[in-house]
PDB file of C-alpha atoms in Angstrom:
ATOM      1  CA  MET A  16     -26.234  -1.968 -24.672  1.00 46.00           C
ATOM      2  CA  SER A  17     -24.387   1.385 -25.488  1.00 58.00           C
ATOM      3  CA  ILE A  18     -27.231   3.320 -23.997  1.00 62.00           C
ATOM      4  CA  PHE A  19     -27.289   1.028 -20.764  1.00 66.00           C
ATOM      5  CA  LYS A  20     -23.534   1.453 -20.393  1.00 64.00           C
ATOM      6  CA  LEU A  21     -23.939   5.305 -20.826  1.00 62.00           C
ATOM      7  CA  ILE A  22     -26.894   5.402 -17.970  1.00 69.00           C
ATOM      8  CA  LEU A  23     -24.444   3.376 -15.703  1.00 68.00           C
ATOM      9  CA  ILE A  24     -21.526   5.667 -16.278  1.00 68.00           C
ATOM     10  CA  ILE A  25     -23.562   8.774 -15.567  1.00 70.00           C
ATOM     11  CA  LEU A  26     -25.044   7.308 -12.528  1.00 73.00           C
ATOM     12  CA  GLY A  27     -21.640   6.338 -11.382  1.00 69.00           C
ATOM     13  CA  VAL A  28     -20.344   9.772 -11.904  1.00 67.00           C
ATOM     14  CA  CYS A  29     -23.221  11.442 -10.136  1.00 73.00           C
ATOM     15  CA  PHE A  30     -22.625   9.035  -7.245  1.00 70.00           C
ATOM     16  CA  ALA A  31     -18.957   9.622  -7.021  1.00 63.00           C
ATOM     17  CA  ILE A  32     -19.653  13.437  -6.953  1.00 65.00           C
ATOM     18  CA  ILE A  33     -22.542  13.322  -4.519  1.00 73.00           C
ATOM     19  CA  SER A  34     -21.367  10.883  -2.026  1.00 67.00           C
ATOM     20  CA  GLN A  35     -18.991  11.472   0.679  1.00 65.00           C
ATOM     21  CA  ASP A  36     -18.593   7.976   1.726  1.00 70.00           C
ATOM     22  CA  THR A  37     -15.002   7.157   0.736  1.00 73.00           C
ATOM     23  CA  LEU A  38     -15.467   3.339   1.288  1.00 74.00           C
ATOM     24  CA  TYR A  39     -18.072   3.294  -1.504  1.00 75.00           C
ATOM     25  CA  ILE A  40     -16.293   5.581  -3.798  1.00 77.00           C
ATOM     26  CA  SER A  41     -12.984   3.496  -3.612  1.00 79.00           C
ATOM     27  CA  LEU A  42     -14.916   0.414  -4.064  1.00 80.00           C
ATOM     28  CA  LEU A  43     -16.943   1.857  -7.186  1.00 79.00           C
ATOM     29  CA  ILE A  44     -13.317   2.820  -8.622  1.00 81.00           C
ATOM     30  CA  ASN A  45     -11.845  -0.316  -7.870  1.00 85.00           C
ATOM     31  CA  VAL A  46     -14.646  -2.517  -8.986  1.00 84.00           C
ATOM     32  CA  SER A  47     -14.703  -0.460 -12.440  1.00 82.00           C
ATOM     33  CA  LEU A  48     -10.904  -0.872 -12.862  1.00 87.00           C
ATOM     34  CA  ILE A  49     -11.201  -4.653 -12.503  1.00 90.00           C
ATOM     35  CA  THR A  50     -14.216  -4.762 -14.947  1.00 87.00           C
ATOM     36  CA  VAL A  51     -12.560  -2.585 -17.601  1.00 86.00           C
ATOM     37  CA  ILE A  52      -9.416  -4.896 -17.298  1.00 90.00           C
ATOM     38  CA  TYR A  53     -11.581  -8.058 -17.648  1.00 90.00           C
ATOM     39  CA  LEU A  54     -13.582  -6.440 -20.746  1.00 85.00           C
ATOM     40  CA  ASN A  55     -10.419  -5.403 -22.383  1.00 87.00           C
ATOM     41  CA  ARG A  56      -7.948  -8.348 -21.231  1.00 90.00           C
ATOM     42  CA  HIS A  57      -6.656  -8.793 -24.826  1.00 90.00           C
ATOM     43  CA  ASP A  58      -5.674  -4.908 -24.923  1.00 90.00           C
ATOM     44  CA  VAL A  59      -2.255  -4.453 -23.233  1.00 90.00           C
ATOM     45  CA  ASN A  60      -2.525  -0.773 -23.186  1.00 90.00           C
ATOM     46  CA  ILE A  61      -5.825  -0.612 -21.199  1.00 89.00           C
ATOM     47  CA  VAL A  62      -4.683  -3.667 -18.855  1.00 92.00           C
ATOM     48  CA  SER A  63      -1.395  -2.020 -17.961  1.00 92.00           C
ATOM     49  CA  LEU A  64      -2.928   1.371 -17.558  1.00 90.00           C
ATOM     50  CA  CYS A  65      -5.644   0.155 -15.326  1.00 91.00           C
ATOM     51  CA  LEU A  66      -3.516  -2.053 -13.278  1.00 93.00           C
ATOM     52  CA  ILE A  67      -1.254   1.215 -12.513  1.00 92.00           C
ATOM     53  CA  PHE A  68      -4.327   2.892 -11.289  1.00 90.00           C
ATOM     54  CA  LEU A  69      -5.579  -0.085  -9.335  1.00 91.00           C
ATOM     55  CA  ILE A  70      -2.275  -0.692  -7.493  1.00 93.00           C
ATOM     56  CA  VAL A  71      -1.865   3.108  -6.822  1.00 91.00           C
ATOM     57  CA  LYS A  72      -5.309   3.388  -5.388  1.00 87.00           C
ATOM     58  CA  ILE A  73      -5.242   0.246  -3.273  1.00 90.00           C
ATOM     59  CA  THR A  74      -1.791   1.227  -1.934  1.00 92.00           C
ATOM     60  CA  GLU A  75      -3.095   4.826  -1.106  1.00 90.00           C
ATOM     61  CA  GLU A  76      -5.939   3.123   0.703  1.00 88.00           C
ATOM     62  CA  MET A  77      -3.792   0.693   2.686  1.00 90.00           C
ATOM     63  CA  LEU A  78      -1.535   3.773   3.700  1.00 91.00           C
ATOM     64  CA  PHE A  79      -4.417   5.844   5.139  1.00 88.00           C
ATOM     65  CA  THR A  80      -6.091   2.857   6.607  1.00 87.00           C
ATOM     66  CA  ASN A  81      -2.880   1.544   8.522  1.00 88.00           C
ATOM     67  CA  PHE A  82      -0.341   4.172   8.518  1.00 88.00           C
ATOM     68  CA  ILE A  83      -1.236   7.834   8.037  1.00 88.00           C
ATOM     69  CA  VAL A  84      -2.401   9.800  10.932  1.00 83.00           C
ATOM     70  CA  THR A  85      -5.635  11.361  10.296  1.00 84.00           C
ATOM     71  CA  SER A  86      -6.443  12.806  13.839  1.00 84.00           C
ATOM     72  CA  SER A  87      -4.254  13.089  16.803  1.00 82.00           C
ATOM     73  CA  GLU A  88      -4.422  14.432  20.285  1.00 83.00           C
ATOM     74  CA  THR A  89      -0.786  15.336  20.375  1.00 85.00           C
ATOM     75  CA  MET A  90      -0.266  16.912  17.011  1.00 87.00           C
ATOM     76  CA  SER A  91      -1.543  20.066  15.974  1.00 89.00           C
ATOM     77  CA  SER A  92      -3.978  20.357  12.853  1.00 89.00           C
ATOM     78  CA  LEU A  93      -1.075  22.100  11.034  1.00 90.00           C
ATOM     79  CA  TRP A  94       1.022  18.902  11.112  1.00 93.00           C
ATOM     80  CA  VAL A  95      -2.009  16.320  10.805  1.00 93.00           C
ATOM     81  CA  ASN A  96      -3.313  18.164   7.555  1.00 93.00           C
ATOM     82  CA  THR A  97       0.358  18.482   6.274  1.00 94.00           C
ATOM     83  CA  ILE A  98       0.786  14.565   6.491  1.00 94.00           C
ATOM     84  CA  ILE A  99      -2.668  14.148   4.743  1.00 94.00           C
ATOM     85  CA  PHE A 100      -2.146  16.590   1.795  1.00 95.00           C
ATOM     86  CA  SER A 101       1.494  15.528   1.499  1.00 95.00           C
ATOM     87  CA  THR A 102       0.567  11.921   1.066  1.00 95.00           C
ATOM     88  CA  HIS A 103      -1.986  12.718  -1.441  1.00 94.00           C
ATOM     89  CA  LEU A 104       0.373  14.869  -3.384  1.00 95.00           C
ATOM     90  CA  ILE A 105       3.055  12.197  -3.481  1.00 95.00           C
ATOM     91  CA  VAL A 106       0.466   9.686  -4.625  1.00 94.00           C
ATOM     92  CA  ASP A 107      -0.696  11.764  -7.341  1.00 92.00           C
ATOM     93  CA  ILE A 108       2.949  12.450  -8.606  1.00 94.00           C
ATOM     94  CA  THR A 109       3.732   8.773  -8.409  1.00 94.00           C
ATOM     95  CA  LEU A 110       0.724   7.960 -10.618  1.00 92.00           C
ATOM     96  CA  ILE A 111       1.390  10.748 -13.161  1.00 93.00           C
ATOM     97  CA  LEU A 112       5.076   9.373 -13.469  1.00 94.00           C
ATOM     98  CA  MET A 113       4.045   5.792 -13.853  1.00 94.00           C
ATOM     99  CA  VAL A 114       1.350   6.608 -16.397  1.00 92.00           C
ATOM    100  CA  MET A 115       3.800   8.726 -18.439  1.00 91.00           C
ATOM    101  CA  LEU A 116       6.367   5.899 -18.492  1.00 93.00           C
ATOM    102  CA  ARG A 117       3.966   3.105 -19.133  1.00 93.00           C
ATOM    103  CA  ALA A 118       4.033   2.954 -22.836  1.00 91.00           C
ATOM    104  CA  PRO A 119       8.074   2.970 -22.929  1.00 92.00           C
ATOM    105  CA  TYR A 120       8.318   0.619 -20.054  1.00 93.00           C
ATOM    106  CA  THR A 121       5.617  -1.835 -21.750  1.00 92.00           C
ATOM    107  CA  ARG A 122       7.729  -1.878 -25.011  1.00 92.00           C
ATOM    108  CA  GLY A 123      10.742  -2.639 -23.153  1.00 92.00           C
ATOM    109  CA  TRP A 124       9.251  -5.296 -21.203  1.00 90.00           C
ATOM    110  CA  LEU A 125       7.830  -6.961 -24.250  1.00 90.00           C
ATOM    111  CA  ALA A 126      10.925  -6.465 -26.298  1.00 92.00           C
ATOM    112  CA  ALA A 127      12.885  -8.188 -23.483  1.00 92.00           C
ATOM    113  CA  ARG A 128      10.594 -11.363 -23.939  1.00 91.00           C
ATOM    114  CA  ASN A 129      10.937 -11.087 -27.893  1.00 91.00           C
ATOM    115  CA  LYS A 130       7.119 -10.278 -27.985  1.00 90.00           C
ATOM    116  CA  PRO A 131       5.752  -7.886 -30.704  1.00 89.00           C
ATOM    117  CA  ILE A 132       5.526  -4.192 -29.454  1.00 90.00           C
ATOM    118  CA  ASP A 133       3.506  -2.603 -32.469  1.00 89.00           C
ATOM    119  CA  LYS A 134       0.221  -3.009 -30.153  1.00 89.00           C
ATOM    120  CA  VAL A 135       1.671  -0.521 -27.594  1.00 91.00           C
ATOM    121  CA  ARG A 136      -0.083   2.788 -28.017  1.00 89.00           C
ATOM    122  CA  ILE A 137      -0.870   5.906 -26.162  1.00 89.00           C
ATOM    123  CA  TYR A 138      -4.748   6.493 -26.070  1.00 88.00           C
ATOM    124  CA  ARG A 139      -6.639   9.723 -25.784  1.00 86.00           C
ATOM    125  CA  ALA A 140      -8.125   8.516 -22.599  1.00 85.00           C
ATOM    126  CA  GLU A 141      -4.593   8.022 -21.184  1.00 87.00           C
ATOM    127  CA  VAL A 142      -3.630  11.630 -22.042  1.00 89.00           C
ATOM    128  CA  ALA A 143      -6.790  12.783 -20.339  1.00 89.00           C
ATOM    129  CA  PHE A 144      -6.088  10.730 -17.123  1.00 87.00           C
ATOM    130  CA  VAL A 145      -2.488  12.378 -17.073  1.00 89.00           C
ATOM    131  CA  SER A 146      -4.156  15.942 -17.347  1.00 92.00           C
ATOM    132  CA  LEU A 147      -6.836  15.073 -14.584  1.00 92.00           C
ATOM    133  CA  PHE A 148      -4.345  13.778 -12.136  1.00 91.00           C
ATOM    134  CA  PHE A 149      -2.369  16.921 -12.712  1.00 94.00           C
ATOM    135  CA  VAL A 150      -5.277  18.908 -11.682  1.00 95.00           C
ATOM    136  CA  PHE A 151      -5.454  16.415  -8.748  1.00 94.00           C
ATOM    137  CA  MET A 152      -1.834  17.296  -7.867  1.00 95.00           C
ATOM    138  CA  LEU A 153      -2.471  21.055  -8.030  1.00 96.00           C
ATOM    139  CA  VAL A 154      -5.552  20.772  -5.720  1.00 96.00           C
ATOM    140  CA  ASP A 155      -3.386  18.847  -3.194  1.00 96.00           C
ATOM    141  CA  LEU A 156      -0.420  21.356  -3.338  1.00 96.00           C
ATOM    142  CA  ALA A 157      -2.668  24.371  -3.123  1.00 95.00           C
ATOM    143  CA  ALA A 158      -4.412  22.655   0.067  1.00 95.00           C
ATOM    144  CA  LEU A 159      -0.945  22.074   1.549  1.00 95.00           C
ATOM    145  CA  LEU A 160       0.376  25.548   0.940  1.00 95.00           C
ATOM    146  CA  GLU A 161      -2.921  26.984   2.297  1.00 94.00           C
ATOM    147  CA  ASN A 162      -2.608  24.884   5.414  1.00 93.00           C
ATOM    148  CA  PHE A 163       0.808  26.590   6.145  1.00 93.00           C
ATOM    149  CA  ILE A 164      -0.620  29.970   5.221  1.00 91.00           C
ATOM    150  CA  ARG A 165      -3.418  29.575   7.726  1.00 90.00           C
ATOM    151  CA  HIS A 166      -1.054  28.405  10.552  1.00 88.00           C
ATOM    152  CA  LEU A 167       1.979  30.792  10.188  1.00 90.00           C
ATOM    153  CA  ASP A 168       2.145  31.407  13.872  1.00 85.00           C
ATOM    154  CA  GLU A 169       3.152  27.637  14.314  1.00 85.00           C
ATOM    155  CA  ILE A 170       5.910  28.182  11.885  1.00 85.00           C
ATOM    156  CA  GLY A 171       7.509  31.154  13.453  1.00 81.00           C
ATOM    157  CA  PHE A 172       5.525  34.031  12.137  1.00 81.00           C
ATOM    158  CA  SER A 173       4.280  36.880  14.559  1.00 81.00           C
ATOM    159  CA  LYS A 174       0.499  36.572  15.715  1.00 81.00           C
ATOM    160  CA  GLU A 175      -0.030  39.825  13.977  1.00 82.00           C
ATOM    161  CA  ILE A 176       0.876  38.416  10.504  1.00 84.00           C
ATOM    162  CA  ALA A 177      -0.634  34.963  11.117  1.00 81.00           C
ATOM    163  CA  GLU A 178      -4.114  36.665  12.108  1.00 85.00           C
ATOM    164  CA  ILE A 179      -4.126  38.259   8.591  1.00 86.00           C
ATOM    165  CA  PHE A 180      -4.119  35.007   6.911  1.00 84.00           C
ATOM    166  CA  SER A 181      -6.023  32.740   9.510  1.00 83.00           C
ATOM    167  CA  GLY A 182      -9.036  33.026   7.520  1.00 86.00           C
ATOM    168  CA  TRP A 183      -7.562  31.416   4.497  1.00 85.00           C
ATOM    169  CA  ASN A 184      -9.586  28.070   4.536  1.00 88.00           C
ATOM    170  CA  TRP A 185     -11.576  28.033   1.119  1.00 91.00           C
ATOM    171  CA  ILE A 186      -9.742  24.974  -0.124  1.00 91.00           C
ATOM    172  CA  TYR A 187      -9.865  23.258   3.124  1.00 90.00           C
ATOM    173  CA  TYR A 188     -13.745  23.332   3.297  1.00 89.00           C
ATOM    174  CA  GLN A 189     -14.112  22.626  -0.267  1.00 91.00           C
ATOM    175  CA  TYR A 190     -11.231  19.889  -0.488  1.00 91.00           C
ATOM    176  CA  GLU A 191     -13.619  16.955  -0.277  1.00 86.00           C
ATOM    177  CA  ASN A 192     -16.149  18.478  -2.789  1.00 85.00           C
ATOM    178  CA  ILE A 193     -13.383  19.318  -5.248  1.00 89.00           C
ATOM    179  CA  LYS A 194     -11.894  15.569  -4.978  1.00 86.00           C
ATOM    180  CA  SER A 195     -15.342  14.251  -5.332  1.00 81.00           C
ATOM    181  CA  VAL A 196     -15.921  16.065  -8.596  1.00 83.00           C
ATOM    182  CA  LEU A 197     -12.495  15.000  -9.856  1.00 86.00           C
ATOM    183  CA  THR A 198     -13.118  11.382  -8.940  1.00 82.00           C
ATOM    184  CA  GLY A 199     -16.320  11.497 -10.639  1.00 79.00           C
ATOM    185  CA  LEU A 200     -14.386  12.609 -13.981  1.00 84.00           C
ATOM    186  CA  SER A 201     -11.782   9.784 -13.415  1.00 83.00           C
ATOM    187  CA  PHE A 202     -14.713   7.340 -13.276  1.00 78.00           C
ATOM    188  CA  LEU A 203     -15.910   8.717 -16.512  1.00 81.00           C
ATOM    189  CA  LEU A 204     -12.375   8.358 -18.000  1.00 83.00           C
ATOM    190  CA  ILE A 205     -12.204   4.891 -16.780  1.00 80.00           C
ATOM    191  CA  TRP A 206     -15.165   3.694 -18.659  1.00 80.00           C
ATOM    192  CA  SER A 207     -14.363   5.818 -21.666  1.00 81.00           C
ATOM    193  CA  MET A 208     -11.535   3.386 -22.430  1.00 78.00           C
ATOM    194  CA  THR A 209     -14.414   0.693 -23.121  1.00 76.00           C
ATOM    195  CA  ILE A 210     -15.866   2.748 -26.251  1.00 77.00           C
ATOM    196  CA  ALA A 211     -14.107   3.674 -29.549  1.00 75.00           C
ATOM    197  CA  ILE A 212     -13.501   7.406 -28.721  1.00 72.00           C
ATOM    198  CA  GLY A 213     -11.284   6.640 -25.504  1.00 70.00           C
ATOM    199  CA  LYS A 214      -9.445   4.048 -27.481  1.00 74.00           C
ATOM    200  CA  GLU A 215      -8.336   6.339 -30.092  1.00 75.00           C
ATOM    201  CA  GLU A 216      -4.510   6.612 -30.407  1.00 76.00           C
ATOM    202  CA  TYR A 217      -3.215   9.925 -29.039  1.00 74.00           C
ATOM    203  CA  GLN A 218      -1.374  12.138 -31.948  1.00 67.00           C
ATOM    204  CA  ALA A 219       1.045  14.720 -30.528  1.00 59.00           C
ATOM    205  CA  ALA A 220       0.623  17.955 -32.528  1.00 49.00           C
ATOM    206  CA  GLU A 221       3.672  18.303 -34.739  1.00 47.00           C
ATOM    207  CA  ALA A 222       5.894  21.238 -34.300  1.00 41.00           C
ATOM    208  CA  SER A 223       5.549  23.886 -37.167  1.00 41.00           C
TER     209      SER A 223
END
């Protein structure tokens, strides 16, 4: 069963990295989260962590489906891309903050209902998630800054200066590839919570 699970995880990671279909990737991530919640339904840490990711990812999908402008005949690419990258950045920051506050909030929620809090822990996989989404955040921030640098003429700089930086588009053209790799890693971390190493409690290094 462990070998079969490992094969499925590797195939899922490869699919998330290679595929450029956001619908399939979103479906893969969301189904994985729901499956992990079910398999670990008696573990308050994994359930609360996966619920956070599920709620944030569904909210993000709804925003881009119904509210966020991804193409426009009236707005320039500068402002369309600014909206897109800023939304991704805000979502990533929100997710990081929610995960960092998960353990203390869960303890408070349980204590308010006179329930034991001794099982509330921070797992290694959770710390890895925060680190990974910090990278997500850096990529979105870099893409946002590059977007402004590439369009300096639209924000008041002279054409001579703007022309020097108009070719700054590496992150723009690699954005989907970078995000696909990071999404594949997030899929790996989601499933790592179903094995022992992912459930190991994180021990912060003691100050010397």
